[in-house]
Short mmCIF file of C-alpha atoms in Angstrom, two decimals:
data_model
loop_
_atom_site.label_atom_id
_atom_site.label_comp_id
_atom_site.label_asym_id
_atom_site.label_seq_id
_atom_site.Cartn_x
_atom_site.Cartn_y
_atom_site.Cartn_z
CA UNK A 175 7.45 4.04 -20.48
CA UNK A 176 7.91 8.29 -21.39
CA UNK A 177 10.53 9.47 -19.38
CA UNK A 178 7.56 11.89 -18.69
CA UNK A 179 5.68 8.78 -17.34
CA UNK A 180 8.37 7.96 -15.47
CA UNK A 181 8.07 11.28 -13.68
CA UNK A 182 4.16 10.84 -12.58
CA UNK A 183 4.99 7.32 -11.22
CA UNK A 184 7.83 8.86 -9.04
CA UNK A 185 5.59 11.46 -8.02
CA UNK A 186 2.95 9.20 -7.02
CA UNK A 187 5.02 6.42 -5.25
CA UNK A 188 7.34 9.52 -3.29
CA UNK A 189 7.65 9.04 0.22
CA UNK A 190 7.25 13.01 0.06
CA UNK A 191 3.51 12.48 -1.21
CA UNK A 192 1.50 13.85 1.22
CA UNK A 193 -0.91 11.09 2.13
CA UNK A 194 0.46 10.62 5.94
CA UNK A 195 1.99 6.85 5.26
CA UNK A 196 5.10 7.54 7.49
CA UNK A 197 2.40 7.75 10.21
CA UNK A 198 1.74 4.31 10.29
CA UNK A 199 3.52 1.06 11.21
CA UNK A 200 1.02 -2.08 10.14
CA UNK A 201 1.79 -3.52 13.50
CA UNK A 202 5.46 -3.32 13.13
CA UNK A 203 5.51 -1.39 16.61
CA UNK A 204 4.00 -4.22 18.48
CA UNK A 205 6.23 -6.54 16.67
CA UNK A 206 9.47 -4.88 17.91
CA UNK A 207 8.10 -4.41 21.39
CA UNK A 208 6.87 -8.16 21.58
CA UNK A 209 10.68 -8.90 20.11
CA UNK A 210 9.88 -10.93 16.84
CA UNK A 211 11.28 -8.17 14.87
CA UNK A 212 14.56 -6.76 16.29
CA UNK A 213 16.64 -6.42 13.79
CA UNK A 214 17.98 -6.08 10.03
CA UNK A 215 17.13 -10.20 9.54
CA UNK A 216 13.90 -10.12 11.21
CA UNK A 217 12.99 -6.96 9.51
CA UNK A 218 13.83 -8.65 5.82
CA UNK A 219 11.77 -11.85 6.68
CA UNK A 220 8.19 -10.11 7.96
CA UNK A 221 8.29 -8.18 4.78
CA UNK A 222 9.65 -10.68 2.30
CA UNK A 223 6.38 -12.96 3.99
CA UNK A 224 3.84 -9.99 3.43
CA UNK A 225 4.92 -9.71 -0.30
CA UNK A 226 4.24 -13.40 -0.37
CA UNK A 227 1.47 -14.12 1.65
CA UNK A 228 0.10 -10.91 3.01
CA UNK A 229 -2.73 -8.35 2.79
CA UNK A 230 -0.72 -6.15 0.38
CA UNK A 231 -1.12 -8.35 -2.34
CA UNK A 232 -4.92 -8.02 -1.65
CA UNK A 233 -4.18 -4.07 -1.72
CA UNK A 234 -2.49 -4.14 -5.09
CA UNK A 235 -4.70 -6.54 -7.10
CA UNK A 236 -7.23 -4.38 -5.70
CA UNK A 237 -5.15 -1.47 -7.34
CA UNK A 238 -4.63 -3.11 -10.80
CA UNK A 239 -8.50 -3.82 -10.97
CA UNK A 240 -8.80 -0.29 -10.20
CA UNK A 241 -6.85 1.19 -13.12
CA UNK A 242 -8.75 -1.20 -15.41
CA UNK A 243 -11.90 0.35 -14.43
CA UNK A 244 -11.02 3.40 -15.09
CA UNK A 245 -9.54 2.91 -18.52
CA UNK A 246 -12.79 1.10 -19.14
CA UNK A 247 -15.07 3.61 -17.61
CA UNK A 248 -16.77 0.99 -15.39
CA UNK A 249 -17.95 3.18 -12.55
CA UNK A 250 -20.00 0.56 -11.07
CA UNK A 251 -16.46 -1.74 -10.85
CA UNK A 252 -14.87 1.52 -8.74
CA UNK A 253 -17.63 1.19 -5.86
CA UNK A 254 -17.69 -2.35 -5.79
CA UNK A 255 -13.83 -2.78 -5.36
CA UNK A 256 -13.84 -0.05 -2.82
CA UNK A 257 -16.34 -1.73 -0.59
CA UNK A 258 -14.63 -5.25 -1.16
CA UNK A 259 -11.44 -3.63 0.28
CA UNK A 260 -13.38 -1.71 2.97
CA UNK A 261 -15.09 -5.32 3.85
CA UNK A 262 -11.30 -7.44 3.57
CA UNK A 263 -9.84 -5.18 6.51
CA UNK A 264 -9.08 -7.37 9.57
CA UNK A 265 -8.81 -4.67 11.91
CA UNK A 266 -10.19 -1.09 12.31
CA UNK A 267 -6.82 0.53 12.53
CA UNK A 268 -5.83 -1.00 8.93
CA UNK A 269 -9.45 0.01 7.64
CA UNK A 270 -9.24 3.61 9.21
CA UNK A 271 -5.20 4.08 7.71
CA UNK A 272 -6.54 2.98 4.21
CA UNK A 273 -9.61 5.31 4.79
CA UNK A 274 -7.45 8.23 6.21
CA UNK A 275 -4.34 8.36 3.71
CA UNK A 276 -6.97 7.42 0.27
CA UNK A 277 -9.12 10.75 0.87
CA UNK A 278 -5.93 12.85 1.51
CA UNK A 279 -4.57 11.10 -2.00
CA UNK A 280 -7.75 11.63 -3.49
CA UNK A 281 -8.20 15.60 -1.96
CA UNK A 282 -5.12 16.11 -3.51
CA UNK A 283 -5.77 14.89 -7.06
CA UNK A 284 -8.83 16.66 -7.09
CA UNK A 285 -6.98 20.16 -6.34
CA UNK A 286 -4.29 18.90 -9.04
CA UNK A 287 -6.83 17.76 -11.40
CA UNK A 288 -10.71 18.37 -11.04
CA UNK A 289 -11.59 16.36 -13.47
CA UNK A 290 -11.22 12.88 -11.94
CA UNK A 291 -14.38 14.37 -9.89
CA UNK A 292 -16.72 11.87 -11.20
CA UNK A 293 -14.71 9.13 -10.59
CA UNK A 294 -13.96 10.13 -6.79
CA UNK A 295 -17.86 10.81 -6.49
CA UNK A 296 -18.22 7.25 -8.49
CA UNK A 297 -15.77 5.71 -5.21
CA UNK A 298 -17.37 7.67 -3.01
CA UNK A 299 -15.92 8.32 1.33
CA UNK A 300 -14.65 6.48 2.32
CA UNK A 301 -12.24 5.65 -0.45
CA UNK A 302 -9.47 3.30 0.11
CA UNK A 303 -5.97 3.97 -0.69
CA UNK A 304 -5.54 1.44 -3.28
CA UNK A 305 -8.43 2.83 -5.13
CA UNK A 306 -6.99 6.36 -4.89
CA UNK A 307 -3.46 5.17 -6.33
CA UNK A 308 -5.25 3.02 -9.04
CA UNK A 309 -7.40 6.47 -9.94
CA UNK A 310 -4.22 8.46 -9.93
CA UNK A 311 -2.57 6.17 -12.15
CA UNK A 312 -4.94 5.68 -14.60
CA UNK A 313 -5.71 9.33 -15.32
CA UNK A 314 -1.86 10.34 -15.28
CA UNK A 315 -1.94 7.61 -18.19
CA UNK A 316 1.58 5.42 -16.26
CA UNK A 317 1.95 2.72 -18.32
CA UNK A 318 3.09 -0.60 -18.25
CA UNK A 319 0.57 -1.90 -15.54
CA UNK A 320 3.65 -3.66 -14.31
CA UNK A 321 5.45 -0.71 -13.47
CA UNK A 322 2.32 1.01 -11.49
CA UNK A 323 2.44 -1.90 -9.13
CA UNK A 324 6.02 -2.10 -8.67
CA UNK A 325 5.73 1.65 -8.01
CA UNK A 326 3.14 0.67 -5.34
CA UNK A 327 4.95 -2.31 -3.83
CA UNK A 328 8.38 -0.35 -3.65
CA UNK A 329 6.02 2.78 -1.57
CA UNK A 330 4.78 0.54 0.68
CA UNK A 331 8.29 -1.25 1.55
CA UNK A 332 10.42 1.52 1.95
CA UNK A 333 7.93 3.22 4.07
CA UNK A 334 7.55 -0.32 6.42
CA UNK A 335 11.45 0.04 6.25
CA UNK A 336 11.60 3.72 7.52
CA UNK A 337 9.23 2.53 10.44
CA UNK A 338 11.48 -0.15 11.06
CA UNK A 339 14.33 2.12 11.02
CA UNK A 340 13.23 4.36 13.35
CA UNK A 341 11.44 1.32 16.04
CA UNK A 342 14.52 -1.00 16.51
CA UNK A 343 16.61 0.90 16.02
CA UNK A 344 18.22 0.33 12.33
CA UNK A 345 21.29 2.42 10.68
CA UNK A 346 20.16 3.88 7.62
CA UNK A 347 22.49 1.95 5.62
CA UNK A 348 20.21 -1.35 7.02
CA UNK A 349 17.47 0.07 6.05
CA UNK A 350 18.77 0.70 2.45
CA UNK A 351 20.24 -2.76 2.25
CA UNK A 352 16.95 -4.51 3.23
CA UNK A 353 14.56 -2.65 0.51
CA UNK A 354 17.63 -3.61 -2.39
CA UNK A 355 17.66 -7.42 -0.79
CA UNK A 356 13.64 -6.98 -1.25
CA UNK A 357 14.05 -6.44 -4.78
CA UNK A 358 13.60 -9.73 -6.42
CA UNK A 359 10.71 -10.55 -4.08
CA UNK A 360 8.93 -6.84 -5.16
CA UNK A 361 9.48 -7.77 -8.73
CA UNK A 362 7.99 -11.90 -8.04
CA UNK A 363 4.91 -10.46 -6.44
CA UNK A 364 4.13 -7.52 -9.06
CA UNK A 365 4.38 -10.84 -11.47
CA UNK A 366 1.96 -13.18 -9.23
CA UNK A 367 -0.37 -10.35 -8.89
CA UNK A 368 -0.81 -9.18 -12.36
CA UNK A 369 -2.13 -12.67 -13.06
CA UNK A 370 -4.70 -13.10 -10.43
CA UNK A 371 -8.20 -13.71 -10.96
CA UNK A 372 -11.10 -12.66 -9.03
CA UNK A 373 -11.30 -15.96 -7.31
CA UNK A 374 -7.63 -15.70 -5.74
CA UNK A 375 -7.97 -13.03 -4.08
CA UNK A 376 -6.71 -14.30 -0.41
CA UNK A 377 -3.78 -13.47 1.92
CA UNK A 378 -2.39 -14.90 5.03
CA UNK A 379 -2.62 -12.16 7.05
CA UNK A 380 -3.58 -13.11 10.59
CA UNK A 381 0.24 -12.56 11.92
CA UNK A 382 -0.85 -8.88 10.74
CA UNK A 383 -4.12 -8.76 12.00
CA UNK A 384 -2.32 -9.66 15.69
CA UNK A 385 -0.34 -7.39 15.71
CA UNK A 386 -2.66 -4.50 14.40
CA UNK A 387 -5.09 -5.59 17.24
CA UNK A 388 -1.94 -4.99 20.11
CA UNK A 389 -0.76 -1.85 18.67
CA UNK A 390 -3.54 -0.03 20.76
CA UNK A 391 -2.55 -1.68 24.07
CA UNK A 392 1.22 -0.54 24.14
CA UNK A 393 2.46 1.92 26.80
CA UNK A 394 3.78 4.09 24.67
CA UNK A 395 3.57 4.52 20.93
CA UNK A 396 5.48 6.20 17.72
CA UNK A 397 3.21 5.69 15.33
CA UNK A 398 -0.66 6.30 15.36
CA UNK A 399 -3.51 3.09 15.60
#
């Protein structure tokens, strides 16, 4: 990879990109309410089983098949994979968060480069974030595949992480010491999901789905459902 690469894959997996991630919690507020997650261990083990097992892989192979359409210029591929995603949500407030931060991601490579137009207009709204990335990614040209979904995979743990920081609570130092002990298990599932077909597609995700469902129902909240 260009060290110019490089640069567009930082940009686009920044915690700084301004998509609204640090907004949600994928049920990790209900967790540490309910107790199964309270503290650095716990934390470590629900993500370590998502990477294995969970919805996220969905989200990046979903991602991957993304890019691929657009370097092939299959536009029909872009609206089917969006409405597959749309259709493997378990609960409205994961749908809606996927919704909400892939048309900010996608607003904001439109005003940074108009000319992925037809392929937003190919997606059309709502436009999942895994679709948005996999857009972004393939028309900043990031290259090897491999590093776009570790780029992904990394985003999505260190924001989980931040949540977890702040709902615990966790030192920061925890925090950083969890996403470093998550790094052969990021690198394992960008592997395993690089390889999968069409027909193994499939997470675990119920213990997810749960605690999606409860986040509505707590007294008081941090992050938004």
């Amino acid at each position: 990879m260009t060290i110019e690469r490089v640069l567009y894959l930082l940009q686009l997996a920044s915690p700084t990109l301004p998509v609204g991630a640090y907004s949600y919690s994928e049920g990790l507020e209900a967790l540490v309410d309910a107790g199964t997650i309270s503290n650095e261990q716990s934390l470590q083990h629900w993500l370590e089983q998502e990477l294995h097992y969970g919805a996220i892989r969905l989200e990046a192979a979903v991602m991957v098949r993304t890019y691929h359409a657009v370097q092939n210029g299959d536009i029909e591929a872009l609206s089917y994979w969006n409405h597959w995603l749309s259709a493997a949500r378990e609960t409205e407030e994961l749908r809606s968060s996927s919704w909400q931060m892939g048309r900010s991601l996608i607003k904001l490579l439109l005003q940074l480069q108009p000319q992925v137009s037809p392929l937003a207009d190919a997606v059309g709204n709502p436009c999942n974030y895994a679709i948005a990335f996999g857009i972004a990614a393939a028309s900043w040209k990031i290259e090897p595949l491999s590093s776009v979904v570790l780029g992904y995979l990394h985003s999505w743990t260190t924001n989980l992480v931040t949540a977890g920081v702040k709902l615990i609570p966790l030192g920061q130092t925890a925090g950083q010491q969890v996403i470093l002990n998550l790094f052969p298990d990021l690198m394992n599932a960008a592997t395993e999901i690089l390889t999968l077909s069409d027909d193994d597609l499939c997470s675990c995700s119920w213990g997810l789905s749960l605690a999606s469902m409860a986040h509505e129902t707590l007294y008081t909240r941090l992050f938004r459902s």
